[in-house]
PDB file of C-alpha atoms in Angstrom:
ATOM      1  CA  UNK A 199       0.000   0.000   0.000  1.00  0.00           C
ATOM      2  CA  UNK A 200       1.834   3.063  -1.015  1.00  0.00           C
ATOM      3  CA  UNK A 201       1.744   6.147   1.754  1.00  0.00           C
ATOM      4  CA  UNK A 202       0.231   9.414   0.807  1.00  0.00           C
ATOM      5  CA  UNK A 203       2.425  12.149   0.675  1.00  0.00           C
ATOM      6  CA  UNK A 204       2.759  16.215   0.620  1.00  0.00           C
ATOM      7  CA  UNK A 205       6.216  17.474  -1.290  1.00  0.00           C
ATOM      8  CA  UNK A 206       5.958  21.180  -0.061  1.00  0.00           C
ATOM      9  CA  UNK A 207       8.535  23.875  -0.616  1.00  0.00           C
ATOM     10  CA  UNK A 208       8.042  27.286   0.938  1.00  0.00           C
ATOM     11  CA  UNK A 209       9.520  30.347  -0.120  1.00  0.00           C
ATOM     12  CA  UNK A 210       9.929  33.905   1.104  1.00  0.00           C
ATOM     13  CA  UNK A 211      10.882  36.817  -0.822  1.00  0.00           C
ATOM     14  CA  UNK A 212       9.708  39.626   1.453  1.00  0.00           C
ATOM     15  CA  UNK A 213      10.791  40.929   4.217  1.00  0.00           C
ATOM     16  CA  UNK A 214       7.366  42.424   5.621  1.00  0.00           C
ATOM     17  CA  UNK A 215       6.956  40.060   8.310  1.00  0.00           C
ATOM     18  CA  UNK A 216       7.722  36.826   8.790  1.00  0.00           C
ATOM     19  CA  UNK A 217       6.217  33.582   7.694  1.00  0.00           C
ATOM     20  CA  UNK A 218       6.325  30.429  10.325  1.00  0.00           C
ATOM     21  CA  UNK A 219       7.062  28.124   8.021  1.00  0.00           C
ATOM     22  CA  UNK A 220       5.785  24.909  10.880  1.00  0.00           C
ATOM     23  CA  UNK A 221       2.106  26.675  10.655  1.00  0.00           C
ATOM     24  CA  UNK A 222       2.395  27.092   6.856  1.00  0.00           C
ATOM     25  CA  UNK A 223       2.937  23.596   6.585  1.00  0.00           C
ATOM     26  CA  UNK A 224       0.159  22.315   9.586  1.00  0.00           C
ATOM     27  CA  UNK A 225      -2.524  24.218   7.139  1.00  0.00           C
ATOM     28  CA  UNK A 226      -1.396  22.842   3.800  1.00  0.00           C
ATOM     29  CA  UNK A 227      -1.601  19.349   4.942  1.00  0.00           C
ATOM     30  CA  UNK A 228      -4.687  20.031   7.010  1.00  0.00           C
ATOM     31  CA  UNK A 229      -6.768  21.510   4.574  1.00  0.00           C
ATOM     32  CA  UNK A 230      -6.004  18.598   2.038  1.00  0.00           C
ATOM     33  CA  UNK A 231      -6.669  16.417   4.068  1.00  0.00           C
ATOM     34  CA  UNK A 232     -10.312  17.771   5.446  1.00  0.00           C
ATOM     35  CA  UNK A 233     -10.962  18.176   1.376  1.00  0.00           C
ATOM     36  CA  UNK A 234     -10.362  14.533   1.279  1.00  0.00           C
ATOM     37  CA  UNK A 235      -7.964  15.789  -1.640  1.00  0.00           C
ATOM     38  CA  UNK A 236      -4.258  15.416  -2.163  1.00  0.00           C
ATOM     39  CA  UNK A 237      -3.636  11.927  -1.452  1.00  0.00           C
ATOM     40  CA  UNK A 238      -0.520  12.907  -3.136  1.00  0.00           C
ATOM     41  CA  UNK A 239       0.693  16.720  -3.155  1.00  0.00           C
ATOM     42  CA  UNK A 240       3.442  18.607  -4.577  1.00  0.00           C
ATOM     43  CA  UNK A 241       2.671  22.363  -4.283  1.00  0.00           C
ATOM     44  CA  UNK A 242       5.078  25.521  -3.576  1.00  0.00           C
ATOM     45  CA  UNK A 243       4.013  28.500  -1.844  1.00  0.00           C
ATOM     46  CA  UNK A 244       5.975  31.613  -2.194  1.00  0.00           C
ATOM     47  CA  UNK A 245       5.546  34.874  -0.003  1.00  0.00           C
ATOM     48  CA  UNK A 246       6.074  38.242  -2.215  1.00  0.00           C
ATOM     49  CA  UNK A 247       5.441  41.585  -2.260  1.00  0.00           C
ATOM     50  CA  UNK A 248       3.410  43.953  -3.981  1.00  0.00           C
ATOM     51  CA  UNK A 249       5.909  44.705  -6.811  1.00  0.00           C
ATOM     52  CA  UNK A 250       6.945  41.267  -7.655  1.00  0.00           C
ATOM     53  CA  UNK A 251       3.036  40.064  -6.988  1.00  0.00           C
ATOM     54  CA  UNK A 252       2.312  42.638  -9.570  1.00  0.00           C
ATOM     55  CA  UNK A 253       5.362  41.900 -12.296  1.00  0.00           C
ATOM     56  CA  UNK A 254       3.738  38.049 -11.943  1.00  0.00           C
ATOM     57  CA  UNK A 255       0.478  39.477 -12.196  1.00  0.00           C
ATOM     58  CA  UNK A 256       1.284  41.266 -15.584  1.00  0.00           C
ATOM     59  CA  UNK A 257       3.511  38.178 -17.220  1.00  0.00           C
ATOM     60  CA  UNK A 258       1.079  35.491 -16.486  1.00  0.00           C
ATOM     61  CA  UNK A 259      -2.627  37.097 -16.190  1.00  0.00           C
ATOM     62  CA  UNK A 260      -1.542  40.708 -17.935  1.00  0.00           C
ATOM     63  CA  UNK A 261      -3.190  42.189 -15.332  1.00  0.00           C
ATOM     64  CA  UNK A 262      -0.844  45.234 -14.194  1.00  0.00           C
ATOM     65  CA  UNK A 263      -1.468  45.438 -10.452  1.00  0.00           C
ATOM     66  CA  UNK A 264      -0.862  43.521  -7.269  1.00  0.00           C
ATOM     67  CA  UNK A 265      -3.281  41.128  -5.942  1.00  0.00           C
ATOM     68  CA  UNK A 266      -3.576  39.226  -2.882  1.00  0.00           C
ATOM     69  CA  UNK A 267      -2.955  35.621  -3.426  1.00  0.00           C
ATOM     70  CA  UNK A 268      -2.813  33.988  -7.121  1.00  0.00           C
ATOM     71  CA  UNK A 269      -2.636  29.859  -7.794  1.00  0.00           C
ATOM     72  CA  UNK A 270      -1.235  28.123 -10.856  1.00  0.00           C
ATOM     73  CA  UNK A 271      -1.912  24.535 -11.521  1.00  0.00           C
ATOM     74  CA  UNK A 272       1.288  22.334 -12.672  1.00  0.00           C
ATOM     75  CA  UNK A 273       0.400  21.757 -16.338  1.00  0.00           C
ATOM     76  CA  UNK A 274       0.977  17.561 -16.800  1.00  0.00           C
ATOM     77  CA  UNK A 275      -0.024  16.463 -13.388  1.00  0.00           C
ATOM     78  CA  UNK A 276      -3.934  15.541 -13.980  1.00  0.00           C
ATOM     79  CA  UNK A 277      -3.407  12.250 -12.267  1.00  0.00           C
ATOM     80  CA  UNK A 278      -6.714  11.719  -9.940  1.00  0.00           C
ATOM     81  CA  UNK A 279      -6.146  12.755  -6.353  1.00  0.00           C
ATOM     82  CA  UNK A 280      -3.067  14.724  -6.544  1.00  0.00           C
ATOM     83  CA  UNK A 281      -3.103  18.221  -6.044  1.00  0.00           C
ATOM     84  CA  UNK A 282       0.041  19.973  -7.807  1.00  0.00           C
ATOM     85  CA  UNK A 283       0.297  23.580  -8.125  1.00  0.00           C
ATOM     86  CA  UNK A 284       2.077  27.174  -7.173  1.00  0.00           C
ATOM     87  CA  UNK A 285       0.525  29.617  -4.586  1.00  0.00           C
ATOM     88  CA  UNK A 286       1.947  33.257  -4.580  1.00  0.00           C
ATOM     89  CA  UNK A 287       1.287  35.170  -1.671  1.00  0.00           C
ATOM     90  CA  UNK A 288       1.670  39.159  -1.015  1.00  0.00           C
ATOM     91  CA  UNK A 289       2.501  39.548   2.304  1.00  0.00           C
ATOM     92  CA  UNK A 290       2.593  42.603   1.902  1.00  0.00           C
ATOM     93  CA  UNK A 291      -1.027  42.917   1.313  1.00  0.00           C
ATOM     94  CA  UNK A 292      -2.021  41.117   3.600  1.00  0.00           C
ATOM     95  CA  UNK A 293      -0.047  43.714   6.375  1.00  0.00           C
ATOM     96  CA  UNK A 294      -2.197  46.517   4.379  1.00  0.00           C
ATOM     97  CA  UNK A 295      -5.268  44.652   5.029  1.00  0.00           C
ATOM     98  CA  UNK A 296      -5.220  43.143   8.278  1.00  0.00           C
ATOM     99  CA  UNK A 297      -4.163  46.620   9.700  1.00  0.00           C
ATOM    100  CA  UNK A 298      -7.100  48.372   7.802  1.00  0.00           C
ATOM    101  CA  UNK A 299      -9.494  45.538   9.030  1.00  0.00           C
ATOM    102  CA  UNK A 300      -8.160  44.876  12.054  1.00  0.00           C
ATOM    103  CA  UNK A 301      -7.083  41.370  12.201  1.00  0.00           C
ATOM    104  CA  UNK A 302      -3.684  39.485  12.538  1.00  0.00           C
ATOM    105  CA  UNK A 303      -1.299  39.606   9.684  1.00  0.00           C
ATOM    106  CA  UNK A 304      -1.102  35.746  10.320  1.00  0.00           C
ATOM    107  CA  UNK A 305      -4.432  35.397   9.878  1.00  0.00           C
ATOM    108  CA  UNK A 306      -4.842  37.282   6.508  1.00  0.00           C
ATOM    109  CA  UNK A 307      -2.039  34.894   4.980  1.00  0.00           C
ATOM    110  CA  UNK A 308      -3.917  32.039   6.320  1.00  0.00           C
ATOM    111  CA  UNK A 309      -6.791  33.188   4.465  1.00  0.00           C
ATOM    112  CA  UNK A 310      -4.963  33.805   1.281  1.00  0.00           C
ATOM    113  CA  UNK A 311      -3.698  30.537   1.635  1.00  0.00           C
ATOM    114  CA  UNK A 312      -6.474  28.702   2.052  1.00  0.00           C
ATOM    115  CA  UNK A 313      -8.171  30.498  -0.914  1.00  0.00           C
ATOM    116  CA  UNK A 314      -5.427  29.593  -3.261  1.00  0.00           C
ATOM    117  CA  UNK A 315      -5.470  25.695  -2.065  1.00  0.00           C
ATOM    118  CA  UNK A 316      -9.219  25.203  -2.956  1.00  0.00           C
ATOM    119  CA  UNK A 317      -8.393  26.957  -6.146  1.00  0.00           C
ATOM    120  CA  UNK A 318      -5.985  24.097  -6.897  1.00  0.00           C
ATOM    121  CA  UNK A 319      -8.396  21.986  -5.734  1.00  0.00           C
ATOM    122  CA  UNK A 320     -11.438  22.808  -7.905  1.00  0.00           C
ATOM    123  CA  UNK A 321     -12.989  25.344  -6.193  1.00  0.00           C
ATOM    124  CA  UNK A 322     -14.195  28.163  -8.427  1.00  0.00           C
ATOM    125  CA  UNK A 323     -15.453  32.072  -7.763  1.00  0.00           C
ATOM    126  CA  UNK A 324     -16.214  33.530 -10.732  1.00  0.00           C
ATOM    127  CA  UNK A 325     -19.784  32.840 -10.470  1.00  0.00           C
ATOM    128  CA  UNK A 326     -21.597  34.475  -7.764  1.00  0.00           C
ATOM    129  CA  UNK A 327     -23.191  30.959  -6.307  1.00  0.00           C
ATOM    130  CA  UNK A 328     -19.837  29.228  -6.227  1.00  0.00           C
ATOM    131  CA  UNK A 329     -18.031  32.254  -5.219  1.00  0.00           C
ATOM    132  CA  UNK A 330     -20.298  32.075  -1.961  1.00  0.00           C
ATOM    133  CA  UNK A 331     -19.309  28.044  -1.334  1.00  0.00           C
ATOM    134  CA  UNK A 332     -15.612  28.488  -1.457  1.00  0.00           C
ATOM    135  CA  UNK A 333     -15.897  31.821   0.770  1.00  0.00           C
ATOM    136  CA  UNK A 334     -18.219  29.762   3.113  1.00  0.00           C
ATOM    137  CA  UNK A 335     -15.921  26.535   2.991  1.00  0.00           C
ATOM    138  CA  UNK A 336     -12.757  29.174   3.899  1.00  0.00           C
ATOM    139  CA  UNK A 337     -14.581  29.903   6.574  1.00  0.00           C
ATOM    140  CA  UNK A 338     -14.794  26.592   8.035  1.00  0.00           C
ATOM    141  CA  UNK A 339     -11.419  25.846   7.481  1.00  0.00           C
ATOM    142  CA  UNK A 340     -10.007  28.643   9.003  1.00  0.00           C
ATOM    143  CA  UNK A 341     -12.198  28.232  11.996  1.00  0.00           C
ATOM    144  CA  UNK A 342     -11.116  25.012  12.393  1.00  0.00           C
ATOM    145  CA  UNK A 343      -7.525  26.216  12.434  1.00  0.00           C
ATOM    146  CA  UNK A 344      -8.329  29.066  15.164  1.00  0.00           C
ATOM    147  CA  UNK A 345      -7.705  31.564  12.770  1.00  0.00           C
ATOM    148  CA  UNK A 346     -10.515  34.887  12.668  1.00  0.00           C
ATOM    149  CA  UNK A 347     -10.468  37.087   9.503  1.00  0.00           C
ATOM    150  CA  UNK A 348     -13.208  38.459   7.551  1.00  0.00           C
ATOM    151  CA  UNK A 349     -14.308  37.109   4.525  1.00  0.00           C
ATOM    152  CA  UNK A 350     -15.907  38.718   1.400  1.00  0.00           C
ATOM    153  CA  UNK A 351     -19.807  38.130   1.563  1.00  0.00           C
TER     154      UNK A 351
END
């Protein structure tokens, strides 16, 4: 019987606070497994700020501003049950808006996170309906995981 596994690499390339990379980690694996998802995973996260989030923004989605949080699937691995994919993270953002709204910087990343993990996952939010599920299944998650942020209605 062959054991599941998560292949995780983490990387940060800001210096607007720091990212506990053990907590990082505890999420990733918990939220696959609570999806029932990822019986195999190979993902990397990687914590930017606003003006490399943006220059990734522009070369991939030719969008020319910063965003919070953006996922890319690993073109090639469509093998059922694996989850294999890039998150990018602005930290910096996330500072900006957990100030503004009053919540923990940890928390906001957490959020982000999360968000870009159901993307990989399936989860959509272009539509209004299924915009509402993955907001309301974030919620749960990050409840489960003690953290408190707001989410978009």
């Amino acid at each position: 019987m062959q054991k599941n596994f998560i292949k995780l690499e983490i990387t940060d390339l800001q210096k607007f606070h720091p990212i506990n990379k053990s907590k990082i980690k505890k999420l990733v694996a918990g939220v696959l497994k609570a999806e029932k998802e990822g019986k195999n995973a190979e993902l990397s996260v990687v914590f930017v700020d606003n003006k490399r989030m943006k220059e990734i923004n522009r070369t991939f989605l030719r969008h020319n501003y910063a965003t919070d949080v953006l996922s890319f699937p690993y073109q090639g691995h469509s093998l059922k049950n694996n989850i294999n994919g890039e998150i990018i993270i602005s930290v910096e953002m996330a500072a900006k808006l957990a100030q503004k709204r009053g919540y923990s910087i940890e928390g906001e990343v957490a959020l982000y996170l999360v968000h870009g993990l159901l993307h990989l996952i399936g989860y959509d939010d272009k539509q209004k309906g299924d915009a509402k599920k993955m907001h309301q299944r974030e919620g749960e998650l990050l409840s489960n995981f003690g953290y408190r942020v707001p989410l978009p209605n």
